[in-house]
Every structure is written in C-alpha cells, then in structure tokens.
PDB file of C-alpha atoms in Angstrom:
ATOM      1  CA  UNK A 219       0.000   0.000   0.000  1.00 54.00           C
ATOM      2  CA  UNK A 220       2.923   2.303  -0.459  1.00 60.00           C
ATOM      3  CA  UNK A 221       1.846   3.426  -3.954  1.00 64.00           C
ATOM      4  CA  UNK A 222      -0.146   6.626  -4.035  1.00 67.00           C
ATOM      5  CA  UNK A 223      -3.132   6.862  -6.357  1.00 61.00           C
ATOM      6  CA  UNK A 224      -4.207  10.066  -7.931  1.00 61.00           C
ATOM      7  CA  UNK A 225      -7.900   9.815  -8.653  1.00 58.00           C
ATOM      8  CA  UNK A 226      -7.985  12.911 -10.844  1.00 56.00           C
ATOM      9  CA  UNK A 227      -5.163  11.522 -12.944  1.00 60.00           C
ATOM     10  CA  UNK A 228      -6.663   8.040 -13.201  1.00 66.00           C
ATOM     11  CA  UNK A 229     -10.135   9.344 -14.085  1.00 69.00           C
ATOM     12  CA  UNK A 230      -9.722  11.814 -16.957  1.00 75.00           C
ATOM     13  CA  UNK A 231     -12.039  14.736 -17.582  1.00 74.00           C
ATOM     14  CA  UNK A 232     -13.850  13.122 -20.533  1.00 78.00           C
ATOM     15  CA  UNK A 233     -14.657  10.117 -18.373  1.00 81.00           C
ATOM     16  CA  UNK A 234     -16.259  12.452 -15.826  1.00 83.00           C
ATOM     17  CA  UNK A 235     -18.401  14.001 -18.564  1.00 86.00           C
ATOM     18  CA  UNK A 236     -19.348  10.555 -19.857  1.00 86.00           C
ATOM     19  CA  UNK A 237     -20.320   9.400 -16.365  1.00 89.00           C
ATOM     20  CA  UNK A 238     -22.418  12.528 -15.827  1.00 91.00           C
ATOM     21  CA  UNK A 239     -24.155  12.038 -19.166  1.00 91.00           C
ATOM     22  CA  UNK A 240     -25.023   8.441 -18.337  1.00 93.00           C
ATOM     23  CA  UNK A 241     -26.244   9.451 -14.890  1.00 95.00           C
ATOM     24  CA  UNK A 242     -28.561  12.171 -16.272  1.00 96.00           C
ATOM     25  CA  UNK A 243     -29.850   9.873 -19.028  1.00 94.00           C
ATOM     26  CA  UNK A 244     -30.631   7.305 -16.346  1.00 93.00           C
ATOM     27  CA  UNK A 245     -32.553   9.930 -14.334  1.00 95.00           C
ATOM     28  CA  UNK A 246     -34.413  11.078 -17.479  1.00 94.00           C
ATOM     29  CA  UNK A 247     -35.402   7.492 -18.226  1.00 91.00           C
ATOM     30  CA  UNK A 248     -36.895   7.111 -14.733  1.00 92.00           C
ATOM     31  CA  UNK A 249     -38.846  10.347 -15.208  1.00 93.00           C
ATOM     32  CA  UNK A 250     -40.171   9.010 -18.524  1.00 91.00           C
ATOM     33  CA  UNK A 251     -41.058   5.683 -16.906  1.00 92.00           C
ATOM     34  CA  UNK A 252     -43.069   7.403 -14.169  1.00 92.00           C
ATOM     35  CA  UNK A 253     -44.814   9.668 -16.699  1.00 91.00           C
ATOM     36  CA  UNK A 254     -45.816   6.632 -18.752  1.00 92.00           C
ATOM     37  CA  UNK A 255     -47.177   4.832 -15.690  1.00 91.00           C
ATOM     38  CA  UNK A 256     -49.135   7.939 -14.648  1.00 90.00           C
ATOM     39  CA  UNK A 257     -50.485   8.315 -18.195  1.00 90.00           C
ATOM     40  CA  UNK A 258     -51.598   4.682 -18.239  1.00 91.00           C
ATOM     41  CA  UNK A 259     -53.758   5.303 -15.172  1.00 90.00           C
ATOM     42  CA  UNK A 260     -54.903   8.754 -16.366  1.00 87.00           C
ATOM     43  CA  UNK A 261     -56.278   7.575 -19.725  1.00 86.00           C
ATOM     44  CA  UNK A 262     -60.056   7.169 -19.451  1.00 84.00           C
ATOM     45  CA  UNK A 263     -60.384   5.815 -22.997  1.00 87.00           C
ATOM     46  CA  UNK A 264     -58.438   2.628 -22.222  1.00 88.00           C
ATOM     47  CA  UNK A 265     -60.160  -0.369 -20.710  1.00 91.00           C
ATOM     48  CA  UNK A 266     -58.945  -1.957 -17.509  1.00 90.00           C
ATOM     49  CA  UNK A 267     -57.423  -4.882 -19.385  1.00 93.00           C
ATOM     50  CA  UNK A 268     -55.519  -2.569 -21.717  1.00 91.00           C
ATOM     51  CA  UNK A 269     -54.174  -0.632 -18.728  1.00 91.00           C
ATOM     52  CA  UNK A 270     -53.118  -3.890 -17.064  1.00 93.00           C
ATOM     53  CA  UNK A 271     -51.414  -5.037 -20.265  1.00 93.00           C
ATOM     54  CA  UNK A 272     -49.453  -1.812 -20.698  1.00 91.00           C
ATOM     55  CA  UNK A 273     -48.498  -1.820 -17.018  1.00 91.00           C
ATOM     56  CA  UNK A 274     -47.262  -5.432 -17.171  1.00 92.00           C
ATOM     57  CA  UNK A 275     -45.272  -4.616 -20.319  1.00 91.00           C
ATOM     58  CA  UNK A 276     -43.640  -1.566 -18.725  1.00 90.00           C
ATOM     59  CA  UNK A 277     -42.828  -3.454 -15.512  1.00 88.00           C
ATOM     60  CA  UNK A 278     -41.530  -6.703 -17.060  1.00 91.00           C
ATOM     61  CA  UNK A 279     -39.710  -5.128 -20.018  1.00 90.00           C
ATOM     62  CA  UNK A 280     -39.171  -1.561 -18.845  1.00 86.00           C
ATOM     63  CA  UNK A 281     -37.037  -0.178 -21.685  1.00 88.00           C
ATOM     64  CA  UNK A 282     -38.963  -1.864 -24.459  1.00 91.00           C
ATOM     65  CA  UNK A 283     -42.353  -1.249 -22.830  1.00 90.00           C
ATOM     66  CA  UNK A 284     -41.738   2.467 -22.296  1.00 90.00           C
ATOM     67  CA  UNK A 285     -40.437   2.998 -25.813  1.00 90.00           C
ATOM     68  CA  UNK A 286     -43.329   1.072 -27.388  1.00 91.00           C
ATOM     69  CA  UNK A 287     -45.826   3.057 -25.280  1.00 91.00           C
ATOM     70  CA  UNK A 288     -44.278   6.397 -26.260  1.00 89.00           C
ATOM     71  CA  UNK A 289     -44.288   5.422 -29.942  1.00 91.00           C
ATOM     72  CA  UNK A 290     -47.835   4.024 -29.902  1.00 89.00           C
ATOM     73  CA  UNK A 291     -49.544   6.496 -27.590  1.00 88.00           C
ATOM     74  CA  UNK A 292     -47.201   9.514 -27.413  1.00 85.00           C
ATOM     75  CA  UNK A 293     -49.568  12.013 -29.078  1.00 85.00           C
ATOM     76  CA  UNK A 294     -52.429  11.108 -26.770  1.00 87.00           C
ATOM     77  CA  UNK A 295     -50.064  11.359 -23.824  1.00 88.00           C
ATOM     78  CA  UNK A 296     -49.371  15.011 -24.617  1.00 86.00           C
ATOM     79  CA  UNK A 297     -53.028  15.803 -25.222  1.00 89.00           C
ATOM     80  CA  UNK A 298     -54.080  14.255 -21.919  1.00 88.00           C
ATOM     81  CA  UNK A 299     -51.420  16.221 -20.075  1.00 89.00           C
ATOM     82  CA  UNK A 300     -52.535  19.483 -21.705  1.00 91.00           C
ATOM     83  CA  UNK A 301     -56.193  18.719 -20.902  1.00 90.00           C
ATOM     84  CA  UNK A 302     -55.306  18.035 -17.274  1.00 90.00           C
ATOM     85  CA  UNK A 303     -53.288  21.262 -17.034  1.00 92.00           C
ATOM     86  CA  UNK A 304     -56.203  23.250 -18.485  1.00 94.00           C
ATOM     87  CA  UNK A 305     -58.667  21.623 -16.086  1.00 93.00           C
ATOM     88  CA  UNK A 306     -56.398  22.432 -13.143  1.00 94.00           C
ATOM     89  CA  UNK A 307     -56.021  26.048 -14.325  1.00 94.00           C
ATOM     90  CA  UNK A 308     -59.801  26.438 -14.724  1.00 94.00           C
ATOM     91  CA  UNK A 309     -60.401  24.985 -11.261  1.00 93.00           C
ATOM     92  CA  UNK A 310     -57.774  27.321  -9.824  1.00 93.00           C
ATOM     93  CA  UNK A 311     -59.297  30.344 -11.573  1.00 90.00           C
ATOM     94  CA  UNK A 312     -62.782  29.392 -10.373  1.00 90.00           C
ATOM     95  CA  UNK A 313     -61.470  29.067  -6.819  1.00 90.00           C
ATOM     96  CA  UNK A 314     -59.787  32.479  -7.029  1.00 89.00           C
ATOM     97  CA  UNK A 315     -62.980  34.082  -8.406  1.00 84.00           C
ATOM     98  CA  UNK A 316     -64.990  32.452  -5.622  1.00 85.00           C
ATOM     99  CA  UNK A 317     -62.553  33.628  -2.959  1.00 84.00           C
ATOM    100  CA  UNK A 318     -62.526  37.151  -4.379  1.00 79.00           C
ATOM    101  CA  UNK A 319     -66.314  37.165  -4.530  1.00 70.00           C
ATOM    102  CA  UNK A 320     -66.384  38.482  -8.080  1.00 59.00           C
ATOM    103  CA  UNK A 321     -68.102  35.571  -9.745  1.00 56.00           C
ATOM    104  CA  UNK A 322     -70.994  36.953 -11.766  1.00 57.00           C
ATOM    105  CA  UNK A 323     -71.084  40.241  -9.831  1.00 61.00           C
ATOM    106  CA  UNK A 324     -70.547  43.745 -11.048  1.00 68.00           C
ATOM    107  CA  UNK A 325     -69.422  46.614  -8.881  1.00 73.00           C
ATOM    108  CA  UNK A 326     -71.468  49.724  -8.249  1.00 77.00           C
ATOM    109  CA  UNK A 327     -68.996  51.702 -10.368  1.00 80.00           C
ATOM    110  CA  UNK A 328     -69.720  49.399 -13.320  1.00 80.00           C
ATOM    111  CA  UNK A 329     -73.460  49.764 -12.761  1.00 83.00           C
ATOM    112  CA  UNK A 330     -73.218  53.567 -12.644  1.00 85.00           C
ATOM    113  CA  UNK A 331     -71.134  53.608 -15.824  1.00 87.00           C
ATOM    114  CA  UNK A 332     -73.738  51.466 -17.597  1.00 88.00           C
ATOM    115  CA  UNK A 333     -76.536  53.711 -16.360  1.00 85.00           C
ATOM    116  CA  UNK A 334     -74.703  56.813 -17.539  1.00 87.00           C
ATOM    117  CA  UNK A 335     -74.134  55.262 -20.954  1.00 89.00           C
ATOM    118  CA  UNK A 336     -77.808  54.310 -21.252  1.00 89.00           C
ATOM    119  CA  UNK A 337     -78.842  57.862 -20.277  1.00 89.00           C
ATOM    120  CA  UNK A 338     -76.409  59.358 -22.794  1.00 89.00           C
ATOM    121  CA  UNK A 339     -77.992  57.262 -25.548  1.00 87.00           C
ATOM    122  CA  UNK A 340     -81.345  58.666 -24.529  1.00 85.00           C
ATOM    123  CA  UNK A 341     -82.812  55.280 -23.616  1.00 85.00           C
ATOM    124  CA  UNK A 342     -83.799  56.484 -20.115  1.00 87.00           C
ATOM    125  CA  UNK A 343     -84.801  59.836 -18.765  1.00 88.00           C
ATOM    126  CA  UNK A 344     -82.903  61.828 -16.157  1.00 87.00           C
ATOM    127  CA  UNK A 345     -85.550  60.921 -13.576  1.00 89.00           C
ATOM    128  CA  UNK A 346     -85.163  57.180 -14.314  1.00 88.00           C
ATOM    129  CA  UNK A 347     -81.380  57.596 -14.159  1.00 87.00           C
ATOM    130  CA  UNK A 348     -81.613  59.310 -10.764  1.00 90.00           C
ATOM    131  CA  UNK A 349     -83.844  56.542  -9.338  1.00 89.00           C
ATOM    132  CA  UNK A 350     -81.604  53.763 -10.659  1.00 86.00           C
ATOM    133  CA  UNK A 351     -78.530  55.588  -9.329  1.00 86.00           C
ATOM    134  CA  UNK A 352     -80.085  55.776  -5.874  1.00 88.00           C
ATOM    135  CA  UNK A 353     -80.790  52.038  -5.973  1.00 86.00           C
ATOM    136  CA  UNK A 354     -77.190  51.265  -6.969  1.00 84.00           C
ATOM    137  CA  UNK A 355     -75.767  53.522  -4.262  1.00 84.00           C
ATOM    138  CA  UNK A 356     -78.120  51.985  -1.704  1.00 82.00           C
ATOM    139  CA  UNK A 357     -76.685  48.580  -2.535  1.00 74.00           C
ATOM    140  CA  UNK A 358     -79.634  47.198  -4.476  1.00 66.00           C
ATOM    141  CA  UNK A 359     -79.416  46.202  -8.083  1.00 57.00           C
ATOM    142  CA  UNK A 360     -81.637  48.401 -10.201  1.00 56.00           C
ATOM    143  CA  UNK A 361     -84.693  46.760 -11.643  1.00 51.00           C
ATOM    144  CA  UNK A 362     -82.675  46.554 -14.783  1.00 50.00           C
ATOM    145  CA  UNK A 363     -81.228  49.413 -16.724  1.00 47.00           C
ATOM    146  CA  UNK A 364     -81.412  47.056 -19.642  1.00 49.00           C
ATOM    147  CA  UNK A 365     -85.067  46.534 -18.822  1.00 47.00           C
ATOM    148  CA  UNK A 366     -85.588  50.283 -18.781  1.00 47.00           C
ATOM    149  CA  UNK A 367     -83.696  50.565 -22.039  1.00 45.00           C
ATOM    150  CA  UNK A 368     -85.827  47.859 -23.574  1.00 44.00           C
ATOM    151  CA  UNK A 369     -88.986  49.720 -22.532  1.00 46.00           C
ATOM    152  CA  UNK A 370     -87.587  53.001 -23.813  1.00 45.00           C
ATOM    153  CA  UNK A 371     -86.702  51.463 -27.162  1.00 45.00           C
ATOM    154  CA  UNK A 372     -90.254  50.163 -27.482  1.00 44.00           C
ATOM    155  CA  UNK A 373     -91.604  53.747 -27.297  1.00 41.00           C
TER     156      UNK A 373
END
C-alpha cells in the first residue's frame, strides 16, 4: 500500500463528462417511466385490461415497454397532459374568483357607468337615471337598466 493513487489523474475529464451524461440519461429514463405509468392510469379511454397489459409490459420489459408506449400512444399522452393542465387552471381560476367574490357580480362603479351610458344614448330619462342611481348607491341592483332601455326602445 505504499503506492499513491491520484484519482484525478486516473479518471480523466472526458470520463467524468461521460459518467455525468449516463447518470442524467438514467434519471431522465426514470422520469419518462413514471410519466408513462401515470399516463396509463390517467387515460379514461383505455379499458382496464388494456391498462393492465401496458403496465405489465412496462414493468416486465421496462425499456422496451416504455419505448413502445411512447411510440404508440405519445400524441395522446401530450393531449391528456394538456387537458389536465387546463382543467387544473380552470379549477384554480374558479377558486380564485370564488374567494374574491367576483363571480358573476358587477361593482357599483360598473353599474353607474352602464346607467350613464344608457342615459347618454337617450334610452332612459334623467328621472329614471336618478332613481336607478339611488338604488345602486343603496346597494340594491336596479330593476334593470337594460329593462328600462328595452322599454324606452319600445316607445
């Protein structure tokens, strides 16, 4: 044990790069394997037997099974992932709207702007505008500026 070993000298720089490349490819393959397994369970169009078959293939012959799955069902895999992302975004947006309390509601400023616009078009009189404005400021929705406009347009 008298001989000294120099690890940096015995393991050249290109070998380090090669080892890193193999390590990251190995990690990427595991990520792909897990995505395939998740996609197998996510697909509602496949029957239970088809899911079991694909799962057995990917477990017993992992490299071949994953590559066959990606070749055969790769397009659908992307579409299902996009659909799931959209559904999650819509659910998130709905939750935010619900928490903010703005779902289907308009503010009093919006109501007053609509009333002013309807009055400027001449669809309602100044007296009708004043009454509707009082209702909006009191916190009640007016009986419908659009309803008043519809009646005014019938005249």
